[in-house]
Coordinates of C-alpha atoms in Angstrom, one line a residue:
Chain A
X1500 CA 69.8 -41.9 113.3
X1501 CA 66.6 -42.2 115.3
X1502 CA 66.2 -38.9 113.3
X1503 CA 66.6 -39.9 109.8
X1504 CA 64.4 -42.6 110.7
X1505 CA 61.7 -40.1 111.8
X1506 CA 62.2 -38.3 108.0
X1507 CA 62.5 -41.8 106.4
X1508 CA 58.9 -41.8 108.0
X1509 CA 57.5 -38.8 106.3
X1510 CA 58.6 -39.4 102.8
X1511 CA 56.9 -43.3 102.4
X1512 CA 53.8 -41.4 104.4
X1513 CA 54.0 -38.7 101.9
X1514 CA 54.2 -41.6 98.8
X1515 CA 51.4 -43.8 99.8
X1516 CA 49.4 -40.4 100.4
X1517 CA 50.3 -38.8 96.9
X1518 CA 50.1 -42.7 95.3
X1519 CA 46.3 -43.2 97.1
X1520 CA 45.3 -39.2 95.4
X1521 CA 46.8 -40.5 92.1
X1522 CA 44.7 -43.5 92.5
X1523 CA 41.5 -42.1 93.2
X1524 CA 41.7 -40.0 90.6
X1525 CA 42.6 -42.3 88.5
X1526 CA 39.2 -44.7 88.6
X1527 CA 37.6 -41.3 88.3
X1528 CA 38.7 -39.8 85.6
X1529 CA 38.5 -44.0 83.9
X1530 CA 34.9 -43.6 84.5
X1531 CA 34.7 -39.8 82.3
X1532 CA 37.2 -41.0 79.8
X1533 CA 35.5 -44.1 79.3
X1534 CA 32.1 -41.7 78.6
X1535 CA 33.6 -39.9 76.1
X1536 CA 35.2 -43.2 74.3
X1537 CA 31.3 -44.4 73.8
X1538 CA 30.3 -41.2 72.8
X1539 CA 33.2 -41.2 70.6
X1540 CA 31.7 -44.2 69.2
X1541 CA 28.7 -43.7 68.6
X1542 CA 28.9 -40.6 66.2
X1543 CA 32.1 -42.1 64.2
X1544 CA 29.3 -45.9 63.4
X1545 CA 26.3 -42.7 63.6
X1546 CA 27.1 -39.7 61.4
X1547 CA 28.3 -41.6 58.4
X1548 CA 24.3 -42.5 57.7
X1549 CA 24.8 -38.5 56.5
X1550 CA 26.6 -39.1 53.3
X1551 CA 23.7 -40.6 52.9
X1552 CA 20.7 -38.8 54.0
X1553 CA 20.4 -35.1 55.5
X1554 CA 19.6 -34.8 59.0
X1555 CA 15.8 -33.3 58.1
X1556 CA 14.7 -36.5 56.5
X1557 CA 16.3 -38.6 59.0
X1558 CA 14.4 -37.5 61.9
X1559 CA 11.3 -35.7 59.7
X1560 CA 11.2 -38.8 57.4
X1561 CA 7.4 -40.4 57.8
X1562 CA 9.4 -44.2 56.2
X1563 CA 11.4 -46.4 58.4
X1564 CA 12.0 -49.0 55.9
X1565 CA 15.7 -50.1 56.2
X1566 CA 15.6 -53.7 54.5
X1567 CA 14.4 -52.6 51.4
X1568 CA 15.4 -51.8 48.8
X1569 CA 16.3 -48.9 48.3
X1570 CA 16.2 -48.4 52.0
X1571 CA 13.8 -45.5 54.1
X1572 CA 15.6 -43.9 57.5
X1573 CA 13.5 -42.1 58.5
X1574 CA 12.6 -42.3 62.0
X1575 CA 9.8 -39.7 62.6
X1576 CA 7.7 -42.0 64.0
X1577 CA 10.4 -43.4 66.1
X1578 CA 10.7 -40.3 68.0
X1579 CA 6.9 -40.4 67.7
X1580 CA 6.6 -43.3 69.8
X1581 CA 9.3 -42.6 72.0
X1582 CA 7.5 -39.0 73.3
X1583 CA 3.9 -41.2 72.6
X1584 CA 4.7 -43.7 75.6
X1585 CA 6.7 -40.9 77.4
X1586 CA 4.1 -38.9 77.4
X1587 CA 1.0 -40.9 78.6
X1588 CA 3.1 -43.0 81.2
X1589 CA 3.8 -39.5 82.9
X1590 CA 1.0 -38.8 82.7
X1591 CA -0.3 -42.4 84.6
X1592 CA 3.4 -41.7 87.0
X1593 CA 3.2 -38.1 87.5
X1594 CA 0.4 -37.6 90.1
X1595 CA 1.4 -41.4 91.1
X1596 CA 4.4 -41.0 92.2
X1597 CA 3.9 -37.2 94.1
X1598 CA 0.4 -38.6 95.7
X1599 CA 2.8 -41.3 96.8
X1600 CA 5.8 -39.0 97.8
X1601 CA 3.2 -36.5 99.7
X1602 CA 1.8 -39.5 101.8
X1603 CA 4.4 -41.0 102.6
X1604 CA 6.7 -37.6 103.0
X1605 CA 3.9 -36.0 105.4
X1606 CA 1.0 -37.8 106.4
X1607 CA 1.3 -42.0 106.6
X1608 CA 2.3 -43.0 110.3
X1609 CA 5.9 -44.1 110.7
X1610 CA 4.2 -47.8 110.6
X1611 CA 3.0 -47.4 107.4
X1612 CA 5.9 -44.9 106.5
X1613 CA 8.6 -48.0 106.7
X1614 CA 6.1 -50.7 104.5
X1615 CA 5.3 -48.0 101.8
X1616 CA 8.9 -46.5 100.8
X1617 CA 10.4 -50.5 101.7
X1618 CA 7.6 -51.2 98.4
X1619 CA 8.9 -48.7 96.6
X1620 CA 12.2 -49.3 96.5
X1621 CA 11.1 -53.2 95.7
X1622 CA 9.3 -51.4 92.8
X1623 CA 12.5 -49.9 91.4
X1624 CA 14.4 -53.4 92.2
X1625 CA 11.9 -55.4 89.5
X1626 CA 14.3 -56.3 86.3
X1627 CA 12.5 -54.6 83.4
X1628 CA 11.9 -57.8 81.7
X1629 CA 9.6 -59.2 83.8
X1630 CA 7.7 -56.5 84.0
X1631 CA 7.9 -56.4 80.0
X1632 CA 6.7 -60.5 80.5
X1633 CA 4.2 -59.2 83.5
X1634 CA 2.4 -56.5 80.4
X1635 CA 3.1 -59.3 76.9
X1636 CA 0.8 -62.2 78.8
X1637 CA -1.3 -60.0 81.1
X1638 CA -2.4 -56.5 80.6
X1639 CA -1.9 -57.8 76.7
X1640 CA -4.7 -59.9 76.5
X1641 CA -7.1 -58.4 79.1
X1642 CA -6.4 -54.7 76.7
X1643 CA -7.0 -56.3 73.7
X1644 CA -10.2 -58.8 74.8
X1645 CA -11.7 -55.3 76.9
X1646 CA -11.8 -52.8 74.3
X1647 CA -11.9 -55.9 71.5
X1648 CA -9.0 -54.9 70.1
X1649 CA -6.6 -56.3 67.3
X1650 CA -3.5 -56.2 69.3
X1651 CA -2.9 -55.6 73.6
X1652 CA 1.0 -54.8 72.3
X1653 CA 0.1 -51.2 72.1
X1654 CA 0.7 -47.3 73.4
X1655 CA -1.3 -47.8 76.6
X1656 CA 0.5 -51.1 78.0
X1657 CA 3.9 -49.9 77.1
X1658 CA 2.8 -46.7 78.7
X1659 CA 1.2 -48.4 82.2
X1660 CA 4.3 -50.5 82.5
X1661 CA 6.4 -48.3 81.2
X1662 CA 4.9 -45.9 84.3
X1663 CA 5.1 -48.2 87.3
X1664 CA 9.3 -49.0 86.0
X1665 CA 9.5 -43.7 86.8
X1666 CA 7.0 -44.5 90.0
X1667 CA 10.1 -45.2 92.0
X1668 CA 12.2 -42.6 90.6
X1669 CA 9.5 -40.0 90.8
X1670 CA 8.6 -41.0 94.3
X1671 CA 11.6 -41.3 96.6
X1672 CA 13.1 -38.0 95.0
X1673 CA 10.4 -36.1 95.2
X1674 CA 9.3 -37.4 98.7
X1675 CA 13.6 -36.9 99.6
X1676 CA 12.3 -33.2 98.3
X1677 CA 9.4 -33.2 100.5
X1678 CA 11.6 -34.0 103.5
X1679 CA 14.1 -31.3 103.1
X1680 CA 11.7 -28.6 103.2
X1681 CA 12.7 -26.6 107.2
X1682 CA 10.3 -27.8 109.8
X1683 CA 10.2 -24.0 111.1
X1684 CA 8.4 -23.2 107.1
X1685 CA 5.3 -25.5 108.9
X1686 CA 5.4 -24.9 112.1
X1687 CA 4.8 -20.8 110.7
X1688 CA 1.9 -22.0 108.2
X1689 CA 0.1 -23.7 111.2
X1690 CA 0.5 -21.2 113.3
X1691 CA -1.7 -19.0 110.8
X1692 CA -4.3 -20.6 111.2
X1693 CA -3.6 -23.2 107.8
X1694 CA -5.2 -27.1 107.9
X1695 CA -2.7 -29.5 107.4
X1696 CA -3.6 -30.2 103.7
X1697 CA -3.8 -26.1 102.9
X1698 CA 0.5 -26.7 104.2
X1699 CA 1.0 -29.4 102.9
X1700 CA -0.2 -27.4 98.9
X1701 CA 0.4 -24.6 100.0
X1702 CA 4.3 -24.2 102.0
X1703 CA 5.2 -27.9 101.6
X1704 CA 4.5 -28.7 97.2
X1705 CA 5.5 -25.1 96.5
X1706 CA 9.2 -25.1 98.9
X1707 CA 10.5 -28.4 97.4
X1708 CA 9.0 -27.2 94.0
X1709 CA 12.4 -27.4 92.6
X1710 CA 13.2 -31.2 93.9
X1711 CA 9.9 -32.0 92.9
X1712 CA 10.6 -30.8 88.9
X1713 CA 14.7 -33.0 89.2
X1714 CA 12.3 -36.0 90.2
X1715 CA 9.8 -35.7 87.4
X1716 CA 11.7 -34.6 84.6
X1717 CA 14.4 -38.2 85.6
X1718 CA 11.1 -40.0 86.4
X1719 CA 10.6 -38.9 82.3
X1720 CA 14.1 -39.5 81.4
X1721 CA 13.9 -43.0 83.0
X1722 CA 10.7 -43.3 81.1
X1723 CA 12.4 -42.4 77.2
X1724 CA 15.7 -44.2 77.7
X1725 CA 13.7 -48.0 79.0
X1726 CA 14.4 -50.7 76.1
X1727 CA 13.3 -53.8 77.5
X1728 CA 9.6 -53.2 78.5
X1729 CA 8.8 -51.7 75.3
X1730 CA 10.6 -53.7 72.9
X1731 CA 7.8 -56.7 74.4
X1732 CA 4.7 -54.2 75.0
X1733 CA 3.9 -51.5 72.8
X1734 CA 4.1 -53.4 69.5
X1735 CA 6.5 -52.6 67.3
X1736 CA 4.8 -51.0 64.5
X1737 CA 7.3 -48.6 63.0
X1738 CA 3.9 -46.3 61.7
X1739 CA 3.2 -42.8 63.1
X1740 CA 0.3 -43.4 65.9
X1741 CA -3.0 -42.7 65.5
X1742 CA -4.5 -43.4 69.2
X1743 CA -3.3 -44.5 72.2
X1744 CA -4.5 -48.2 71.3
X1745 CA -2.2 -48.4 68.7
X1746 CA 1.1 -50.7 68.4
X1747 CA 4.7 -48.2 67.9
X1748 CA 8.3 -48.6 67.8
X1749 CA 10.0 -46.7 69.9
X1750 CA 13.5 -45.3 69.5
X1751 CA 14.9 -47.7 71.7
X1752 CA 12.6 -50.8 70.4
X1753 CA 14.5 -50.4 67.8
X1754 CA 17.3 -49.8 67.8
X1755 CA 17.7 -53.1 70.5
X1756 CA 15.8 -54.9 67.9
X1757 CA 17.7 -54.1 64.5
X1758 CA 20.1 -54.2 65.7
X1759 CA 21.9 -57.8 66.1
X1760 CA 20.3 -57.8 62.0
X1761 CA 22.1 -54.8 60.1
X1762 CA 25.0 -55.6 58.1
X1763 CA 27.7 -54.2 60.0
X1764 CA 28.6 -50.8 58.4
X1765 CA 26.0 -50.9 56.7
X1766 CA 23.4 -47.6 55.7
X1767 CA 20.9 -49.6 58.7
X1768 CA 23.5 -50.3 61.0
X1769 CA 24.5 -46.4 61.0
X1770 CA 21.2 -45.6 60.8
X1771 CA 20.4 -47.4 64.1
X1772 CA 23.7 -45.9 65.2
X1773 CA 21.7 -42.1 64.5
X1774 CA 19.1 -43.1 66.2
X1775 CA 21.1 -43.0 69.2
X1776 CA 22.4 -40.0 68.9
X1777 CA 19.3 -38.8 68.8
X1778 CA 17.9 -40.8 72.2
X1779 CA 20.9 -39.9 74.0
X1780 CA 21.1 -35.8 73.1
X1781 CA 16.9 -36.2 74.9
X1782 CA 18.3 -37.5 77.5
X1783 CA 20.9 -35.2 78.4
X1784 CA 18.7 -32.4 77.4
X1785 CA 16.4 -34.1 80.1
X1786 CA 19.3 -33.8 82.6
X1787 CA 20.6 -30.4 81.2
X1788 CA 16.5 -29.9 82.3
X1789 CA 16.3 -32.0 85.7
X1790 CA 20.5 -29.9 86.7
X1791 CA 18.9 -25.9 86.2
X1792 CA 16.1 -26.1 88.0
X1793 CA 17.3 -27.8 90.1
X1794 CA 19.3 -25.4 91.3
X1795 CA 17.7 -22.6 89.6
X1796 CA 16.1 -22.1 93.1
X1797 CA 18.1 -22.8 95.9
X1798 CA 19.4 -20.0 97.0
X1799 CA 16.3 -17.1 97.3
X1800 CA 13.8 -20.8 97.9
X1801 CA 10.6 -21.0 95.4
X1802 CA 11.0 -16.5 94.8
X1803 CA 7.7 -15.4 94.4
X1804 CA 5.4 -18.5 94.2
Chain B
X1407 CA -10.3 -1.8 139.2
X1408 CA -11.2 -5.6 137.6
X1409 CA -8.4 -7.1 136.4
X1410 CA -9.1 -8.7 132.3
X1411 CA -8.0 -11.7 132.1
X1412 CA -7.7 -13.4 128.4
X1413 CA -5.4 -15.9 129.2
X1414 CA -5.7 -18.1 132.0
X1415 CA -4.1 -21.7 132.8
X1416 CA -5.3 -23.8 135.1
X1417 CA -3.1 -26.8 136.7
X1418 CA -1.7 -27.6 134.1
X1419 CA 0.3 -30.1 133.3
X1420 CA 2.1 -31.3 130.2
X1421 CA 4.3 -34.9 128.9
X1422 CA 6.5 -35.8 125.8
X1423 CA 6.1 -39.1 126.8
X1424 CA 6.9 -40.5 130.4
X1425 CA 8.9 -37.1 130.7
X1426 CA 6.7 -34.3 132.6
X1427 CA 7.9 -31.3 131.1
X1428 CA 5.3 -29.1 132.8
X1429 CA 3.7 -29.2 136.0
X1430 CA 1.0 -27.7 137.7
X1431 CA 0.9 -23.9 136.3
X1432 CA -1.2 -22.0 136.9
X1433 CA -1.2 -18.7 134.9
X1434 CA -2.9 -15.8 134.1
X1435 CA -2.6 -13.4 131.5
X1436 CA -3.7 -10.0 131.5
X1437 CA -5.7 -8.2 128.4
X1438 CA -3.3 -5.9 126.9
X1439 CA -0.4 -6.1 128.6
X1440 CA 3.2 -7.8 128.3
X1441 CA 3.9 -11.0 130.1
X1442 CA 7.4 -12.3 129.8
X1443 CA 8.4 -16.1 130.8
X1444 CA 12.4 -16.4 131.9
X1445 CA 14.5 -19.6 133.5
X1446 CA 17.2 -21.9 132.6
X1447 CA 17.2 -23.8 129.4
X1448 CA 14.7 -26.2 129.0
X1449 CA 13.1 -25.1 132.3
X1450 CA 9.3 -25.6 130.6
X1451 CA 8.9 -22.2 129.5
X1452 CA 8.9 -22.2 125.6
X1453 CA 6.4 -25.6 126.0
X1454 CA 4.4 -24.1 127.8
X1455 CA 4.0 -20.9 125.2
X1456 CA 3.4 -23.0 123.2
X1457 CA 0.7 -25.1 124.5
X1458 CA -1.1 -21.9 124.4
X1459 CA -1.4 -22.1 120.1
X1460 CA -1.8 -26.3 120.1
X1461 CA 1.3 -25.7 118.9
X1462 CA 2.1 -28.6 120.6
X1463 CA -1.0 -30.8 119.1
X1464 CA 2.4 -31.9 115.9
X1465 CA 4.5 -33.1 118.3
X1466 CA 3.8 -37.1 118.4
X1467 CA 3.1 -38.4 122.0
X1468 CA 2.5 -35.2 123.7
X1469 CA -0.2 -35.4 126.6
X1470 CA -1.8 -32.2 128.7
X1471 CA -3.7 -32.1 131.9
X1472 CA -5.8 -28.6 133.5
X1473 CA -6.9 -27.0 131.6
X1474 CA -5.9 -23.3 128.9
X1475 CA -9.2 -21.0 129.3
X1476 CA -8.8 -18.8 126.1
X1477 CA -11.7 -15.9 126.7
X1478 CA -13.5 -18.6 129.0
X1479 CA -13.0 -21.5 126.9
X1480 CA -11.3 -24.2 127.7
X1481 CA -9.0 -24.7 124.1
X1482 CA -8.3 -28.2 124.9
X1483 CA -11.6 -29.4 124.8
X1484 CA -12.4 -31.9 122.2
X1485 CA -15.3 -29.5 120.2
X1486 CA -12.6 -26.2 119.9
X1487 CA -10.8 -26.8 116.7
X1488 CA -7.2 -25.7 117.1
X1489 CA -6.9 -23.8 113.4
X1490 CA -9.3 -21.0 114.7
X1491 CA -7.4 -21.4 118.4
X1492 CA -4.2 -20.5 116.2
X1493 CA -5.7 -17.8 114.0
X1494 CA -6.9 -16.2 117.7
X1495 CA -3.3 -16.6 119.0
X1496 CA -0.3 -15.8 116.4
X1497 CA 3.2 -16.0 116.8
X1498 CA 6.4 -15.7 116.6
X1499 CA 9.5 -18.0 116.5
X1500 CA 12.8 -17.9 117.4
X1501 CA 14.4 -18.0 114.0
X1502 CA 12.6 -16.2 111.5
X1503 CA 11.0 -18.0 109.2
X1504 CA 9.4 -16.0 106.4
X1505 CA 7.8 -19.0 103.8
X1506 CA 10.7 -19.0 101.0
X1507 CA 7.4 -16.5 99.1
X1508 CA 7.5 -12.9 98.4
X1509 CA 7.3 -10.3 101.4
X1510 CA 3.7 -10.0 99.9
X1511 CA 2.3 -13.4 99.9
X1512 CA 4.1 -14.1 103.4
X1513 CA 1.9 -11.6 104.5
X1514 CA -1.4 -12.3 102.8
X1515 CA -1.2 -16.1 103.7
X1516 CA -3.2 -15.9 106.5
X1517 CA -5.9 -13.9 105.3
X1518 CA -6.7 -15.8 102.0
X1519 CA -6.7 -18.3 104.1
X1520 CA -9.3 -17.2 106.4
X1521 CA -11.6 -16.5 103.1
X1522 CA -10.4 -13.1 102.5
X1523 CA -10.4 -12.9 98.6
X1524 CA -11.0 -8.7 97.5
X1525 CA -7.7 -7.8 96.6
X1526 CA -8.6 -3.6 97.6
X1527 CA -9.4 -5.7 100.6
X1528 CA -5.9 -7.7 101.0
X1529 CA -3.8 -4.8 99.6
X1530 CA -5.3 -2.1 102.2
X1531 CA -4.2 -4.7 104.6
X1532 CA -0.5 -6.4 103.8
X1533 CA 0.1 -1.9 104.0
X1534 CA -1.6 -2.1 107.7
X1535 CA 0.0 -5.0 108.4
X1536 CA 3.8 -3.8 107.4
X1537 CA 2.6 -0.7 108.8
X1538 CA 2.3 -1.9 112.2
X1539 CA 6.1 -3.9 112.0
X1540 CA 7.7 -0.8 111.1
X1541 CA 9.0 -2.9 108.1
X1542 CA 7.0 -0.7 105.5
X1543 CA 9.1 1.7 104.4
X1544 CA 11.3 -0.6 104.2
X1545 CA 10.2 -3.2 102.0
X1546 CA 7.1 -0.9 99.8
X1547 CA 8.8 -0.7 96.6
X1548 CA 9.8 -4.6 96.8
X1549 CA 7.2 -6.4 98.0
X1550 CA 7.3 -8.5 95.3
X1551 CA 10.3 -9.5 95.7
X1552 CA 11.3 -13.0 97.9
X1553 CA 11.3 -12.5 101.3
X1554 CA 14.6 -14.7 101.9
X1555 CA 16.5 -11.1 100.1
X1556 CA 15.4 -9.4 103.7
X1557 CA 17.8 -9.0 106.9
X1558 CA 18.0 -11.4 109.6
X1559 CA 15.8 -8.3 111.5
X1560 CA 13.2 -7.8 108.8
X1561 CA 12.2 -11.0 107.8
X1562 CA 11.2 -11.4 111.9
X1563 CA 9.0 -7.9 111.4
X1564 CA 8.0 -9.5 108.4
X1565 CA 6.7 -12.4 110.5
X1566 CA 4.8 -9.8 113.3
X1567 CA 4.4 -8.4 110.7
X1568 CA 2.5 -11.7 108.5
X1569 CA 1.1 -12.8 112.2
X1570 CA -1.1 -9.5 112.3
X1571 CA -2.2 -9.8 108.7
X1572 CA -4.7 -11.9 110.4
X1573 CA -6.0 -10.2 113.6
X1574 CA -5.2 -12.2 116.4
X1575 CA -5.5 -11.5 120.1
X1576 CA -2.6 -12.4 121.6
X1577 CA 1.1 -12.5 119.9
X1578 CA 3.1 -15.4 121.2
X1579 CA 7.1 -14.7 121.3
X1580 CA 9.7 -17.3 121.9
X1581 CA 12.3 -15.4 121.8
X1582 CA 12.3 -12.9 119.1
X1583 CA 14.9 -11.3 118.9
X1584 CA 17.5 -13.8 119.7
X1585 CA 18.9 -14.4 116.5
X1586 CA 19.1 -11.0 115.6
X1587 CA 21.9 -8.8 115.9
X1588 CA 21.0 -5.5 118.7
X1589 CA 20.0 -3.1 116.4
X1590 CA 17.0 -4.7 114.6
X1591 CA 16.2 -6.0 118.8
X1592 CA 16.2 -2.4 119.9
X1593 CA 13.8 -2.4 117.2
X1594 CA 11.7 -5.3 117.9
X1595 CA 11.5 -4.6 121.3
X1596 CA 10.2 -0.5 120.3
X1597 CA 7.8 -2.7 118.0
X1598 CA 5.9 -4.8 121.3
X1599 CA 6.5 -2.2 123.4
X1600 CA 3.5 0.0 120.4
X1601 CA 1.7 -3.5 119.9
X1602 CA 0.9 -3.9 123.2
X1603 CA -1.9 -1.0 123.3
X1604 CA -3.5 -3.5 120.6
X1605 CA -2.9 -6.6 121.1
X1606 CA -1.2 -9.5 124.3
X1607 CA 1.8 -10.5 124.5
X1608 CA 3.2 -13.2 125.8
X1609 CA 7.1 -13.4 125.0
X1610 CA 9.4 -16.3 126.3
X1611 CA 13.5 -14.5 126.5
X1612 CA 17.1 -16.1 127.5
X1613 CA 17.7 -11.8 127.8
X1614 CA 16.2 -10.8 131.2
X1615 CA 17.6 -7.0 130.6
X1616 CA 14.9 -7.3 127.9
X1617 CA 11.9 -9.1 130.3
X1618 CA 12.7 -6.9 131.6
X1619 CA 12.7 -3.6 129.9
X1620 CA 9.6 -4.3 127.6
X1621 CA 7.3 -6.7 130.8
X1622 CA 4.3 -5.7 132.8
X1623 CA 4.5 -9.1 133.8
X1624 CA 7.8 -11.6 134.4
X1625 CA 6.9 -15.5 135.3
X1626 CA 10.5 -17.3 136.5
X1627 CA 10.2 -20.9 135.4
X1628 CA 12.6 -23.9 136.7
X1629 CA 12.5 -27.4 135.7
X1630 CA 8.9 -27.4 134.0
X1631 CA 7.6 -25.1 137.6
X1632 CA 6.7 -21.1 137.8
X1633 CA 8.9 -20.5 140.7
X1634 CA 7.3 -16.9 140.8
X1635 CA 5.2 -14.8 139.4
X1636 CA 4.8 -11.3 139.8
X1637 CA 4.5 -7.4 138.2
X1638 CA 8.1 -7.7 136.2
X1639 CA 9.6 -5.1 138.7
X1640 CA 9.2 -6.9 141.7
X1641 CA 10.6 -10.2 139.8
X1642 CA 13.4 -8.1 139.0
X1643 CA 14.1 -5.8 142.6
X1644 CA 12.2 -7.6 145.3
X1645 CA 11.2 -11.5 144.3
X1646 CA 10.3 -13.4 146.6
X1647 CA 11.8 -16.5 146.2
X1648 CA 15.6 -17.1 146.5
X1649 CA 15.9 -18.5 143.6
X1650 CA 14.3 -16.3 141.9
X1651 CA 17.2 -14.3 142.9
X1652 CA 19.2 -16.3 142.4
X1653 CA 18.8 -16.4 138.4
X1654 CA 18.0 -12.6 138.4
X1655 CA 21.3 -12.0 139.6
X1656 CA 23.5 -14.7 137.3
X1657 CA 23.7 -16.8 140.6
X1658 CA 22.5 -20.0 138.6
X1659 CA 21.1 -20.2 135.5

């Protein structure tokens, strides 16, 4: 009697294990499935555009007049706009993010370190629309007056705002990478008569380089995919910029601004989805590069740096 | 003949916060000899070693009292630059810790910091240091490879070569063979024997046979104090203190 009972318990236990395992598996695959479906949808709605124009005309066409008759769907100005704001944002965010990471990981006393870390986390939690608003009403007018410009909503403004968004990513990921450098390396360096700064520059940063590069690339990926800020402060002109005070219309801003007005399954609608594909490919490339770099030196250290 | 002491400690006390890790350490280390520091875990022997090149400066909340004289000068005097002390007193650690750089760049690390730029001089230094550490024949064709690809024993000899490249007067070794196999250990011991012609070596070891084999002087530490410090032969054959004898014969520790 009791033997049967135990047997039954084991059976129910086993069934429970299987049920739990399947449940977790289901949710894990659900996210993959959803991603797959989104992609499928993106391509289904975007690819029909290429029945009307060629890929080259789409990517490198310099005129974006989707509502004209006949419409023109050249997104080169949008691509340039995205790359320009990302490039200048990186120019600001990479040094600032890295230097703050080095300061937090290696130099700051414990108290200051804690304070700085929470402030940077706070910065990461700032809603992008708030940042965009700040760019619109504070930075924009200031730029306009200081540099005597027709508009303060331009590459410069968007780059600064995007940099503020990318700094937390770059800083906290870099800091993790710097922190993970074994204490043995630092001790070896000090024991060889290096100062703190020589140790940071010659040992700690090179040893953390793969993690730091990943941080930089993910920060840039964040900047290129960001929508609300560029929609609000980049100026919205779909023209190839000639200087950093020109207004641009990055891909994300274009999609967000125009999707509501594009007639369903019109050429314009397909063009916006195709722009989404381009954006997807770019961010995917960024992530793959980050992944490649972070794996590359993992086993043998940074090799011959 | 008058003995030449390169490092002397005088009534050294050392604190980690409120904890007193070393009390009243007075020892003289003779030039071009090997001195072994032995004792059970936590007895303060590594702490003393790290005091001699000011590595303990890197730990927050530590305090030193007393004097440590290196060539007659107190290295804890306010006007002394710890960086300069560490250039004169090299260190080899318990776990081999080459940088994740090439073998060549590991060796050139200290000389380049010291401002040696001339490439002929640097190349000669690399060869000389690796030969001194008996590693040259094994690595001369792979100098540009990552040091991480070497075996543990080779890495440790590389670390010794790296320390030698800055031309120190003293080399501190903190259990340099505890992470190595017996063959690598034997190689390092042989190496220590040849190095003592030109360098003063102070070595912390858990291995009493090792201390007996390689050192001229041995200091036995227990609970932050020097229990007995004398010529190695005396310590191992006829110690003055009962505790030393108990430790050496394996009755505790």
